[in-house]
PDB file of C-alpha atoms in Angstrom:
ATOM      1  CA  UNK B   1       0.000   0.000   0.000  1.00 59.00           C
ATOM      2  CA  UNK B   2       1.252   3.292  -0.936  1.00 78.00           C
ATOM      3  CA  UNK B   3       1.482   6.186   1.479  1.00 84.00           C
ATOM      4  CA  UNK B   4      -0.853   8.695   1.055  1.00 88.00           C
ATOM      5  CA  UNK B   5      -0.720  12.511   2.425  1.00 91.00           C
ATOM      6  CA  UNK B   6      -3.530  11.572   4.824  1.00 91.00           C
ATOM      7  CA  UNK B   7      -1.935   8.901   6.093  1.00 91.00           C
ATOM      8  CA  UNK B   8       1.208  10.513   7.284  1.00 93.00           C
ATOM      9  CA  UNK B   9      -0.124  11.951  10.600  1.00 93.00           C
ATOM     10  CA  UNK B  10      -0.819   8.367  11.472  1.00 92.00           C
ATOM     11  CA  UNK B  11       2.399   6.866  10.408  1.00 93.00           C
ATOM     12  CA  UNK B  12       4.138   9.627  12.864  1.00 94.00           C
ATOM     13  CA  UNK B  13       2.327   8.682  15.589  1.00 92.00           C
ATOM     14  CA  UNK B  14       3.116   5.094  15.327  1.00 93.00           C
ATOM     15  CA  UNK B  15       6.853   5.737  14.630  1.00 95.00           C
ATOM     16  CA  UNK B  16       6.564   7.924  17.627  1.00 95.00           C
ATOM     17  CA  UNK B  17       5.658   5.043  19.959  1.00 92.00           C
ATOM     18  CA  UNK B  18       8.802   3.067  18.998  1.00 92.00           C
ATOM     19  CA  UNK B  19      10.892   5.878  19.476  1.00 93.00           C
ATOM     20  CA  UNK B  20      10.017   6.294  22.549  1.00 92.00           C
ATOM     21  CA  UNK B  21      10.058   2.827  23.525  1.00 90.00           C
ATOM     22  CA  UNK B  22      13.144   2.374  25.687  1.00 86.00           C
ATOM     23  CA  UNK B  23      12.896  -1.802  24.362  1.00 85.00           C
ATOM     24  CA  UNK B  24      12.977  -0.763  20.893  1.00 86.00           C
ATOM     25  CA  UNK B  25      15.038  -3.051  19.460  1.00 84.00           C
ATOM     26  CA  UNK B  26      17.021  -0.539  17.406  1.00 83.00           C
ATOM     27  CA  UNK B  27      17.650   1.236  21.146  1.00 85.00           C
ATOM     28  CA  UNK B  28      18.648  -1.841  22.764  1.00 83.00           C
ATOM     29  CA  UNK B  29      21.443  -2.531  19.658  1.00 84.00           C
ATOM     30  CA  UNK B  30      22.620   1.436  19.334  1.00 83.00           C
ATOM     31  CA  UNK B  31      25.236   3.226  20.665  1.00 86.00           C
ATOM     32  CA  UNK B  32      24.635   6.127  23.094  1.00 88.00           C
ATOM     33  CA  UNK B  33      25.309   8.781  20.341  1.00 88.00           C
ATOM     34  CA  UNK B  34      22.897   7.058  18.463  1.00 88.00           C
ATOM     35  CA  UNK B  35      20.154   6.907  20.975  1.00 89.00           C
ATOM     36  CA  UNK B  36      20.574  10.473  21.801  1.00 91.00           C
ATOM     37  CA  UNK B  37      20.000  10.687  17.851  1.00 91.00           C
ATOM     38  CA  UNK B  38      17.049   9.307  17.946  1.00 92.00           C
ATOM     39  CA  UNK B  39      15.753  11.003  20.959  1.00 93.00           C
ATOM     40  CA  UNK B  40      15.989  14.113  18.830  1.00 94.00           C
ATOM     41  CA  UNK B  41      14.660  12.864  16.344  1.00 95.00           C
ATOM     42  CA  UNK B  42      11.858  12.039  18.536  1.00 95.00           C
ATOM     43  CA  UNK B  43      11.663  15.626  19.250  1.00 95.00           C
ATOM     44  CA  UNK B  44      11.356  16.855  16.024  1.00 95.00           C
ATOM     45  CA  UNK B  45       8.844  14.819  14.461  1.00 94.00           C
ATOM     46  CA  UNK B  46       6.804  15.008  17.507  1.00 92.00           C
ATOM     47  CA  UNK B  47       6.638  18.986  17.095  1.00 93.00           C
ATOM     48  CA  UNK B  48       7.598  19.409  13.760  1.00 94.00           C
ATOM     49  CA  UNK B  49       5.369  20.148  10.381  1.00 96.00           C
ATOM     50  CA  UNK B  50       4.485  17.619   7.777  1.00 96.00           C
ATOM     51  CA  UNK B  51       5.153  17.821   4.190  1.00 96.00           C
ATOM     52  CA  UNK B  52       4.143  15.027   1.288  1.00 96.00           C
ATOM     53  CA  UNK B  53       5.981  15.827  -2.070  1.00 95.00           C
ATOM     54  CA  UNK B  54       4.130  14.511  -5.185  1.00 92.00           C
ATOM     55  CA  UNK B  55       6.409  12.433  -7.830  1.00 89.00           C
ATOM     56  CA  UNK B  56       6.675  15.623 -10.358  1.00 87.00           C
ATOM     57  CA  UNK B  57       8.127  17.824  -7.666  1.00 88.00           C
ATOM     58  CA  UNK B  58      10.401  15.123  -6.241  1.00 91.00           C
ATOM     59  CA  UNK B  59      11.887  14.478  -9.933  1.00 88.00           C
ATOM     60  CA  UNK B  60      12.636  18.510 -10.293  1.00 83.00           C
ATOM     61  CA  UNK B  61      14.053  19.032  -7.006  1.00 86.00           C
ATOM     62  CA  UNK B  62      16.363  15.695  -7.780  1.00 89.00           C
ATOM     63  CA  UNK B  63      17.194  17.516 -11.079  1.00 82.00           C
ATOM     64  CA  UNK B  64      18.114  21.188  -9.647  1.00 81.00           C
ATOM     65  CA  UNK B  65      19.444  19.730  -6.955  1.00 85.00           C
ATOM     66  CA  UNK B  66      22.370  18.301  -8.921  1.00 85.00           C
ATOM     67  CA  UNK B  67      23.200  21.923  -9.634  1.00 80.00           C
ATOM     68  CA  UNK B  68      23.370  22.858  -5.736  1.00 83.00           C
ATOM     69  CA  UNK B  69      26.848  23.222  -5.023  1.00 86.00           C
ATOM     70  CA  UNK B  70      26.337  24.453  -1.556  1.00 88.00           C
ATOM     71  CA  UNK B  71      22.823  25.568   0.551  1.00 89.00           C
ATOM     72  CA  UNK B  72      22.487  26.718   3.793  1.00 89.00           C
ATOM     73  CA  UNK B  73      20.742  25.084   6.429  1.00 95.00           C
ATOM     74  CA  UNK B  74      19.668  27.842   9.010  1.00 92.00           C
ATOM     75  CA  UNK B  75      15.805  27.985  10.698  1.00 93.00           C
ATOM     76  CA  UNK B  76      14.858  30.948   7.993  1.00 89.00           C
ATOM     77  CA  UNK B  77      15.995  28.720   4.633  1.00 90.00           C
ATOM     78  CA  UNK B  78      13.823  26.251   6.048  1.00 94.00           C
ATOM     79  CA  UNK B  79       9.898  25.744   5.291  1.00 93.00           C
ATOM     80  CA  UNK B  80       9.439  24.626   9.022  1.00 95.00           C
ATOM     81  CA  UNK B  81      12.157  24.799  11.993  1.00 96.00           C
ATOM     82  CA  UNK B  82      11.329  20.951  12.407  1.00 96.00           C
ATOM     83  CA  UNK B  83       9.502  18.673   9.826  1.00 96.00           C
ATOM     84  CA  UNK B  84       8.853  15.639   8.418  1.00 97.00           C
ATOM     85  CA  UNK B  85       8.958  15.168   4.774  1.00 97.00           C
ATOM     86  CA  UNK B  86       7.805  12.299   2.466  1.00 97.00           C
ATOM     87  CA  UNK B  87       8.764  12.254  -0.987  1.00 96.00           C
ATOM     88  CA  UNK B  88       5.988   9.894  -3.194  1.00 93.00           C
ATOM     89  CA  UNK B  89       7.964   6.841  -4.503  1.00 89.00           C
ATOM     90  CA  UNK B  90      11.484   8.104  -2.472  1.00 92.00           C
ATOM     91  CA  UNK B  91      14.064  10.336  -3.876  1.00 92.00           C
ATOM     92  CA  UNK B  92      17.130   8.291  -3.841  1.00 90.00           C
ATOM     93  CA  UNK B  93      19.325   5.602  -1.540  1.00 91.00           C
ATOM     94  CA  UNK B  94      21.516   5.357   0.818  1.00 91.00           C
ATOM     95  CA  UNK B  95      24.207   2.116   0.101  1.00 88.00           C
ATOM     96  CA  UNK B  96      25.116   0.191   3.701  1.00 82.00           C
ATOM     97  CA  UNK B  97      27.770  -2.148   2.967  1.00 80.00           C
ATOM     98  CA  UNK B  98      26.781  -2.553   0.030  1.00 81.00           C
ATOM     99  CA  UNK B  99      23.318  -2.673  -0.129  1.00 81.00           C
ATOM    100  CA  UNK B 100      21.102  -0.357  -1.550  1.00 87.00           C
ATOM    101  CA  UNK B 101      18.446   1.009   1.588  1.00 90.00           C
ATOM    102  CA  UNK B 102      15.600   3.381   0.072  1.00 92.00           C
ATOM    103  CA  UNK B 103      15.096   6.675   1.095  1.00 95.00           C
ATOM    104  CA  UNK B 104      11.531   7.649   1.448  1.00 96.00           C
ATOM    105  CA  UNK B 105      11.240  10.431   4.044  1.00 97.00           C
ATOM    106  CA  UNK B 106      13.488  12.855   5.324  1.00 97.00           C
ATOM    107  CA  UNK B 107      13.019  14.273   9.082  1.00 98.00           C
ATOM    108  CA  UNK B 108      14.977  17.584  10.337  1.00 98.00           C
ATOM    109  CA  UNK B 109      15.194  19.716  13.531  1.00 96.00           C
ATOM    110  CA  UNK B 110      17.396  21.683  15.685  1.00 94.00           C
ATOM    111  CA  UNK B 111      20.601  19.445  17.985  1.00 93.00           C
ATOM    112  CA  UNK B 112      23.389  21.040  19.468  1.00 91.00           C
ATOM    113  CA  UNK B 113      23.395  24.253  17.458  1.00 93.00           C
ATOM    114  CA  UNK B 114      22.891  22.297  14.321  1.00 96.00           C
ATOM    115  CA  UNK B 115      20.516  20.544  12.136  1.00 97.00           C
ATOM    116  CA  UNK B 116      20.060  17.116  12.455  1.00 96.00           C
ATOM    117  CA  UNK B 117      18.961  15.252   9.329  1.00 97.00           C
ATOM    118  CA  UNK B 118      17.312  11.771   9.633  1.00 97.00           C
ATOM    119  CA  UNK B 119      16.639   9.515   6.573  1.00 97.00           C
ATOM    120  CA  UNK B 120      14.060   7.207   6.778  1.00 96.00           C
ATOM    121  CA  UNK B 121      12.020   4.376   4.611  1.00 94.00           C
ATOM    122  CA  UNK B 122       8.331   2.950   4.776  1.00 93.00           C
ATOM    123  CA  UNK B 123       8.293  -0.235   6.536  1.00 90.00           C
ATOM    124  CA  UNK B 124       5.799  -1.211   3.589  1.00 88.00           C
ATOM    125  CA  UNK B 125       8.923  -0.416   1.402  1.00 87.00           C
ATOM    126  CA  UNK B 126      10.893  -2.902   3.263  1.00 83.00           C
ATOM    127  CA  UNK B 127       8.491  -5.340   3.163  1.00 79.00           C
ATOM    128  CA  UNK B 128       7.700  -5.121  -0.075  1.00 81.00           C
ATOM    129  CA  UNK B 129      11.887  -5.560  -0.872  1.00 77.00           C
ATOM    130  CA  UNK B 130      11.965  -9.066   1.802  1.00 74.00           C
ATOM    131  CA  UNK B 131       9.062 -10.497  -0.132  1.00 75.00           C
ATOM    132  CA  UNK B 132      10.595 -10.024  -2.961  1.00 74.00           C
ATOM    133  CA  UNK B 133      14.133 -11.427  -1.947  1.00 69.00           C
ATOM    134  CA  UNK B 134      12.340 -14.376  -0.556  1.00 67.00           C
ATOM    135  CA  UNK B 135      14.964 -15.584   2.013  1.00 67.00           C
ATOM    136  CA  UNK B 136      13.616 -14.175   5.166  1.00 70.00           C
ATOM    137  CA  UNK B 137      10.274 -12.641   6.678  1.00 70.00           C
ATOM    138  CA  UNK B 138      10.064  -9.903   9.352  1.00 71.00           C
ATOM    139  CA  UNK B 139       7.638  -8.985  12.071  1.00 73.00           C
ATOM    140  CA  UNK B 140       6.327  -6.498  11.101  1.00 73.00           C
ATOM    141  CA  UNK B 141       4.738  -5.370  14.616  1.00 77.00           C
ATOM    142  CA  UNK B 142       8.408  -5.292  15.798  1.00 83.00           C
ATOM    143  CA  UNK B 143       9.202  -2.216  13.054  1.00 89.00           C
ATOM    144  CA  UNK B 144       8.031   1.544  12.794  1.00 93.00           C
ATOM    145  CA  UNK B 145       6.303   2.469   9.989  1.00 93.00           C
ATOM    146  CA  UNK B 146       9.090   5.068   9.469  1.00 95.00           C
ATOM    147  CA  UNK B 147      12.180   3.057  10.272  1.00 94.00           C
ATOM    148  CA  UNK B 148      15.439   5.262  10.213  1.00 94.00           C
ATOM    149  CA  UNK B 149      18.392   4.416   8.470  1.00 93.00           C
ATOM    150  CA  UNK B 150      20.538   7.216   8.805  1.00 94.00           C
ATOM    151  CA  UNK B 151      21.347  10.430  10.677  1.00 95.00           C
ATOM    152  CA  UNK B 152      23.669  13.135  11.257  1.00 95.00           C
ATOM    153  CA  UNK B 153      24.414  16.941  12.021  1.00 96.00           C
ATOM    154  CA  UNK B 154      24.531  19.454   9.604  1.00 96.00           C
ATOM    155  CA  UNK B 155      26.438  23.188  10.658  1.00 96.00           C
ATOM    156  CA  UNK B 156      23.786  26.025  10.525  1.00 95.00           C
ATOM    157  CA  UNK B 157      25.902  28.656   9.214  1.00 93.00           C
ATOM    158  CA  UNK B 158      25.706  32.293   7.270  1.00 88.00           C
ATOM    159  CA  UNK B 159      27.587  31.211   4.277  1.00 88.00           C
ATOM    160  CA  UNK B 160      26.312  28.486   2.315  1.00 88.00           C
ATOM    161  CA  UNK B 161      27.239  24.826   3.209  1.00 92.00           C
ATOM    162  CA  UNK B 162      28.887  22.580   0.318  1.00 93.00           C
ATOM    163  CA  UNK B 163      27.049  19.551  -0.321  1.00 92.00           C
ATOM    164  CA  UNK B 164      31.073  18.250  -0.221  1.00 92.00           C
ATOM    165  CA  UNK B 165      31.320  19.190   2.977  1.00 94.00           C
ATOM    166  CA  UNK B 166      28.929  17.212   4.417  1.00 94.00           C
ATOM    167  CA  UNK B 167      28.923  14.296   6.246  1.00 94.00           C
ATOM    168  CA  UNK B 168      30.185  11.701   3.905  1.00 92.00           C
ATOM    169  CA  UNK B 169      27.516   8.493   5.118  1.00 91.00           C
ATOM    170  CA  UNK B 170      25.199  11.084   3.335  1.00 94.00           C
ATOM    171  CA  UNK B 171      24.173  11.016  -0.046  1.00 94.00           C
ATOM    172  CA  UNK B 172      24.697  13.723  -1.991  1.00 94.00           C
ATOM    173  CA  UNK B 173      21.771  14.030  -3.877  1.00 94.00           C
ATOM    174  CA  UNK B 174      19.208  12.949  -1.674  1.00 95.00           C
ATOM    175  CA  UNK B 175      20.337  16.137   0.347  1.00 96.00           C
ATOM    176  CA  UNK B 176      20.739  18.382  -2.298  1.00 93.00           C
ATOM    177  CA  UNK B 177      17.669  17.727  -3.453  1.00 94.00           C
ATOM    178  CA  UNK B 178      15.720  18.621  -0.081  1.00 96.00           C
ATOM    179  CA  UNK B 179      17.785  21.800  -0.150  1.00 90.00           C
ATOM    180  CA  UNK B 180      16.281  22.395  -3.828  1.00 86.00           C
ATOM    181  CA  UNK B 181      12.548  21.296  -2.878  1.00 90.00           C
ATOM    182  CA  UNK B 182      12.716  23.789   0.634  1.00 90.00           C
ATOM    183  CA  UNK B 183      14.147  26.628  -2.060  1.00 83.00           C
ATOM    184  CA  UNK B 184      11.491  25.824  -4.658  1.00 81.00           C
ATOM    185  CA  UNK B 185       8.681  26.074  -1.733  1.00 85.00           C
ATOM    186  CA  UNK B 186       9.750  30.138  -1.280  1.00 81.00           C
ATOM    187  CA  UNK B 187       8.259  29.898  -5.238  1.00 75.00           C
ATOM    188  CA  UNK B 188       4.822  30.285  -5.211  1.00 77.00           C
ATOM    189  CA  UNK B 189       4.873  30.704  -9.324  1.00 71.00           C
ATOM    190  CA  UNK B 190       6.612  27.751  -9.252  1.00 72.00           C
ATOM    191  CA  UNK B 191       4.776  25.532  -6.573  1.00 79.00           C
ATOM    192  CA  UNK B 192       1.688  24.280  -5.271  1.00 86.00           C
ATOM    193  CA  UNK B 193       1.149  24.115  -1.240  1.00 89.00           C
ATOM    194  CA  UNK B 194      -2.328  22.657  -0.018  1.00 91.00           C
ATOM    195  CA  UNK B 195      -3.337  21.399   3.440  1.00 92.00           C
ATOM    196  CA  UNK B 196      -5.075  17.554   3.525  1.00 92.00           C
ATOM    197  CA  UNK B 197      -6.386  16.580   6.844  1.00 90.00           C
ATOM    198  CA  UNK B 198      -5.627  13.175   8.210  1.00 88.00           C
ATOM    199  CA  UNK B 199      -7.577  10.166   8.299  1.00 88.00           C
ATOM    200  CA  UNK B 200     -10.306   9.722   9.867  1.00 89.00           C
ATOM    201  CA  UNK B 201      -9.412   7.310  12.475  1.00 88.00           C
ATOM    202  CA  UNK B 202      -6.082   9.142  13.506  1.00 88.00           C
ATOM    203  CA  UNK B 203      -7.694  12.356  14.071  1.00 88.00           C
ATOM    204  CA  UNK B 204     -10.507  11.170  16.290  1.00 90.00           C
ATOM    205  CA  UNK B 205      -7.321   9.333  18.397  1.00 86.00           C
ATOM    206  CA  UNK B 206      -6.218  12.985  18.491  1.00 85.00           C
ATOM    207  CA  UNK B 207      -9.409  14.075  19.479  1.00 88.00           C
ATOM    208  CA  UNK B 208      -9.957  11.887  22.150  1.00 89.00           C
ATOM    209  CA  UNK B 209      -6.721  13.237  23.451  1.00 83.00           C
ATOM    210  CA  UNK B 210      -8.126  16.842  23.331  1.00 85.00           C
ATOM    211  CA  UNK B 211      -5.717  17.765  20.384  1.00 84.00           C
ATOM    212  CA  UNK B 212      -6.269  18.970  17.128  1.00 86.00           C
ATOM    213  CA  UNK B 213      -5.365  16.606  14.094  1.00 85.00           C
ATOM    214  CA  UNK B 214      -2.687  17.737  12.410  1.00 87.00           C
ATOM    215  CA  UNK B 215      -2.622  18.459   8.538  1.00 93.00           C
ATOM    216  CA  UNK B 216      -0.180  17.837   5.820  1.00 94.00           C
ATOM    217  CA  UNK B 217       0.924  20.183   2.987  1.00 93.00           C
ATOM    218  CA  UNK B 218       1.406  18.747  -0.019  1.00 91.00           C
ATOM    219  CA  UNK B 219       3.834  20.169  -2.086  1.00 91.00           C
ATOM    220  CA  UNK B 220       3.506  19.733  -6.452  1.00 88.00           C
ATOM    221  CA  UNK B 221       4.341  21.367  -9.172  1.00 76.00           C
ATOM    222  CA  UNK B 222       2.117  24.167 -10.186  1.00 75.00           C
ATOM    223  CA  UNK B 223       0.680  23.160 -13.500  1.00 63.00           C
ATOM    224  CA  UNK B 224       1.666  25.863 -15.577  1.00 50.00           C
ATOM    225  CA  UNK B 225       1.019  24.217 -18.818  1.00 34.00           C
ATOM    226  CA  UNK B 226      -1.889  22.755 -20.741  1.00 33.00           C
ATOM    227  CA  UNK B 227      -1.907  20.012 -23.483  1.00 34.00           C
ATOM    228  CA  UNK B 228      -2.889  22.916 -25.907  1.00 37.00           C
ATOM    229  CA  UNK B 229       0.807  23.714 -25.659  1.00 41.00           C
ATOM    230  CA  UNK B 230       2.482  23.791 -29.228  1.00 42.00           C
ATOM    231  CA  UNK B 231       5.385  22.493 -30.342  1.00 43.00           C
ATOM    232  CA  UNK B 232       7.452  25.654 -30.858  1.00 44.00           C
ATOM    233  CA  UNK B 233       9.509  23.864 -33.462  1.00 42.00           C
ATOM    234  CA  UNK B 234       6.793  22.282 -35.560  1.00 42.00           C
ATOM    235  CA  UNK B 235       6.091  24.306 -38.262  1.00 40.00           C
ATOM    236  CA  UNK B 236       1.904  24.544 -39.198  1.00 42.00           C
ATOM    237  CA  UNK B 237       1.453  20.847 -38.250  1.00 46.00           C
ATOM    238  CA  UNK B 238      -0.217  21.895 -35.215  1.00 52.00           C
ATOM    239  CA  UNK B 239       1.397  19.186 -33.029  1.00 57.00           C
ATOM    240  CA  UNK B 240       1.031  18.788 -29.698  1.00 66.00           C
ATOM    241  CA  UNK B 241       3.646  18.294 -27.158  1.00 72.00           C
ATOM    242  CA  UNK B 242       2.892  14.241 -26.030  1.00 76.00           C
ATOM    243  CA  UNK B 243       5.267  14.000 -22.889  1.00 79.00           C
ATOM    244  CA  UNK B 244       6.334  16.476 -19.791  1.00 78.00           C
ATOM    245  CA  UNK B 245      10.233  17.126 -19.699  1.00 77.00           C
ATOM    246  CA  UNK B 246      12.233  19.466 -17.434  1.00 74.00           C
ATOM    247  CA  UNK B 247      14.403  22.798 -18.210  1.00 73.00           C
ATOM    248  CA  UNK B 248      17.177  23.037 -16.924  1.00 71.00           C
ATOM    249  CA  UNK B 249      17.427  26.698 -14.828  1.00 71.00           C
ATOM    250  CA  UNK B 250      19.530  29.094 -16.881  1.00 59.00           C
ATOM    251  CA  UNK B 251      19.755  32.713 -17.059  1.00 42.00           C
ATOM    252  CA  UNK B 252      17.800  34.780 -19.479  1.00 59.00           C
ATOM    253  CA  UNK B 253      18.094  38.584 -20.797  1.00 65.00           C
ATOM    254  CA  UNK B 254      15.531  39.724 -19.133  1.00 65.00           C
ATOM    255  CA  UNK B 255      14.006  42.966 -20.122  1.00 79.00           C
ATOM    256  CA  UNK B 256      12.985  45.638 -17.383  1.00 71.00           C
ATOM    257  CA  UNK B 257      13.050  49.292 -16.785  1.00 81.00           C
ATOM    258  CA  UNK B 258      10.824  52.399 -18.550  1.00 86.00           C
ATOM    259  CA  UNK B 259       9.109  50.685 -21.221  1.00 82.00           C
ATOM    260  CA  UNK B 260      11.129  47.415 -20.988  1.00 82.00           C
ATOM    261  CA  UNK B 261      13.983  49.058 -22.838  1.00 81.00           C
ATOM    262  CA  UNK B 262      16.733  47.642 -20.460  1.00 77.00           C
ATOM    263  CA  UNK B 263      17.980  44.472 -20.186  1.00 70.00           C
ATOM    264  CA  UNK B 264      19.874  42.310 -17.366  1.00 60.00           C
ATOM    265  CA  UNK B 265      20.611  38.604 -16.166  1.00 52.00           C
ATOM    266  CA  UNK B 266      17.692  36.818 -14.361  1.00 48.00           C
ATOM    267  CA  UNK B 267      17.937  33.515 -13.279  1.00 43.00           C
ATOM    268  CA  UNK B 268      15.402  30.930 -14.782  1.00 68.00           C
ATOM    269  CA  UNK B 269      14.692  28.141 -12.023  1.00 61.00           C
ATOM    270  CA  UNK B 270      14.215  24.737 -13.670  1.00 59.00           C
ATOM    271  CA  UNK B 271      10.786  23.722 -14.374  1.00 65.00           C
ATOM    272  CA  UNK B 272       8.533  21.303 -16.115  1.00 69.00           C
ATOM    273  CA  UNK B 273       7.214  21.938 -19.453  1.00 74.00           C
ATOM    274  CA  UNK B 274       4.474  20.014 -21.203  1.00 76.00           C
ATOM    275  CA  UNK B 275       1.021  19.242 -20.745  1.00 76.00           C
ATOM    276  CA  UNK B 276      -0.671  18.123 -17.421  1.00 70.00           C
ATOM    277  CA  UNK B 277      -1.124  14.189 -17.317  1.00 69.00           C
ATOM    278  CA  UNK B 278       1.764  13.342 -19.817  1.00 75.00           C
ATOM    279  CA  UNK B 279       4.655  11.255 -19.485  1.00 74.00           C
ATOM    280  CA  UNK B 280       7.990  12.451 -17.920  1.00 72.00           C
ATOM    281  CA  UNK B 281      10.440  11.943 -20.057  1.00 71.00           C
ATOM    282  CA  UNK B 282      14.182  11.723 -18.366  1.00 57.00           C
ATOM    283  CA  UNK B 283      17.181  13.033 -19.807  1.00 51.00           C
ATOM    284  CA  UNK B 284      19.170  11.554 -16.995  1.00 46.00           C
ATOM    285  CA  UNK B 285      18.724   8.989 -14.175  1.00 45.00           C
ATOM    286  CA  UNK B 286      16.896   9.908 -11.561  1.00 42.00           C
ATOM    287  CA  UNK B 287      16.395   7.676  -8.376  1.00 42.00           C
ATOM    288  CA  UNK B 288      12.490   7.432  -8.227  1.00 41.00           C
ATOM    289  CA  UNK B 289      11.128   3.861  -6.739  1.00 39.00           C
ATOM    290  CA  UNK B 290       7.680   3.244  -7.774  1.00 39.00           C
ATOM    291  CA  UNK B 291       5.342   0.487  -6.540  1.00 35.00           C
TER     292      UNK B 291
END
């Protein structure tokens, strides 16, 4: 079952619970660094914001986040001091000795005058991969929905971080391309935000606590084209364009000034061009699982 924006507030909770479990197993087998890890991380997805990327979003902040060469990490270039993000069918992977480990969520929030970044997958995801494999089963009461596969600090600075800077047990893109996706949420010609409440049976568990639910903003690309768009280069054939692709950003001679007579350099973001519904087509590989 995929995860769906409602359901996130519900997964949280649950992951919450094992986190705070002194028995979980992942506690019991961790070093102390690592617990105190993952009490943060406790913290922060306990009070921070959630966020649920769509697929179209994910695969442009994956693209212009390969052009990131540094970003900076500080509360204000944030969209939330602490969140919890999930990107729809992952953004990338993390390789543990080896083997390739998903990367479906990313969580954030404040630790010792830095940031600390967890990565995290779905425990469907992992299921999913063991059934597959065939050679083992897990218990699947025993594992958080959100199980977390990686962490560390990054320094909230003035000056822009480089992404080679970073801790190393990173991986690069994944993190440059939540840098790109919290810079493309400051574009609101760019990006969609809306709010979807959570599922019925988590908020009344909220409820019954005296709380309110909490929402979810889901985060897609603003559809800026329509599948009247013509193909610029196409002559009087009136074709259509069939597929989505993305632009890379560049700069463009922009015109401004009394009567647009003057011109200077304005930077182009990268985008997605095509009509609404079409295929993406990919110029280059980008890590997207699907289910």
């Amino acid at each position: 079952m995929s995860v769906k924006p409602s359901h996130l507030p519900r997964l949280r909770r649950q992951t919450l619970r094992f986190l705070n479990d002194p028995d979980y197993a992942l506690r019991e087998t961790s070093t102390q660094d690592i617990n105190d890890g993952l009490d943060a991380l406790a913290l922060s997805m306990g009070a921070g914001d959630l966020f649920w990327v769509g697929r179209d979003m994910a695969a442009l902040a994956v693209h212009s986040g390969g052009q990131l060469a540094a970003a900076r990490w500080a509360t204000a270039d944030r969209p939330s001091s602490c969140g919890l993000l999930f990107w729809e069918d992952g953004i990338g992977h993390i390789d543990s000795g080896g083997v390739q480990i998903p990367v479906e969520a990313c969580a954030w929030g404040p630790h010792q005058g830095e940031m600390l970044l967890w990565l995290l997958m779905s425990r469907t995801r992992l299921a999913t991969e063991v059934n597959q494999a065939g050679r083992f089963e897990i218990v699947t009461e025993e594992i958080p929905p959100l199980i977390p596969v990686y962490g560390a600090t990054i320094p909230v600075t003035a000056e822009p971080v480089s992404m080679a800077d970073l801790d190393p047990g990173l991986p690069q893109p994944v993190v440059a391309a939540l840098a790109a996706a919290w810079l493309m949420m400051q574009q609101p010609l760019l990006i969609d935000r809306t709010q979807e409440r959570a599922d019925k049976t988590t908020a009344r568990a909220y409820n019954r606590e005296g709380q309110p639910a909490p929402e979810v903003s889901l985060v897609d690309l603003r559809r800026q084209y329509t599948p009247q768009d013509r193909d610029p280069d196409a002559g009087t054939d009136q074709r259509t364009y069939r597929n989505r692709w993305i632009v890379s950003g560049h700069w463009r001679n922009q015109p401004y000034g009394p009567e647009r007579s003057l011109r200077r350099q304005t930077w182009v973001p990268a985008h997605m061009k095509g009509p609404e519904g079409a295929p993406l087509l990919s110029t280059e590989k980008v890590n997207v699982w699907r289910r």
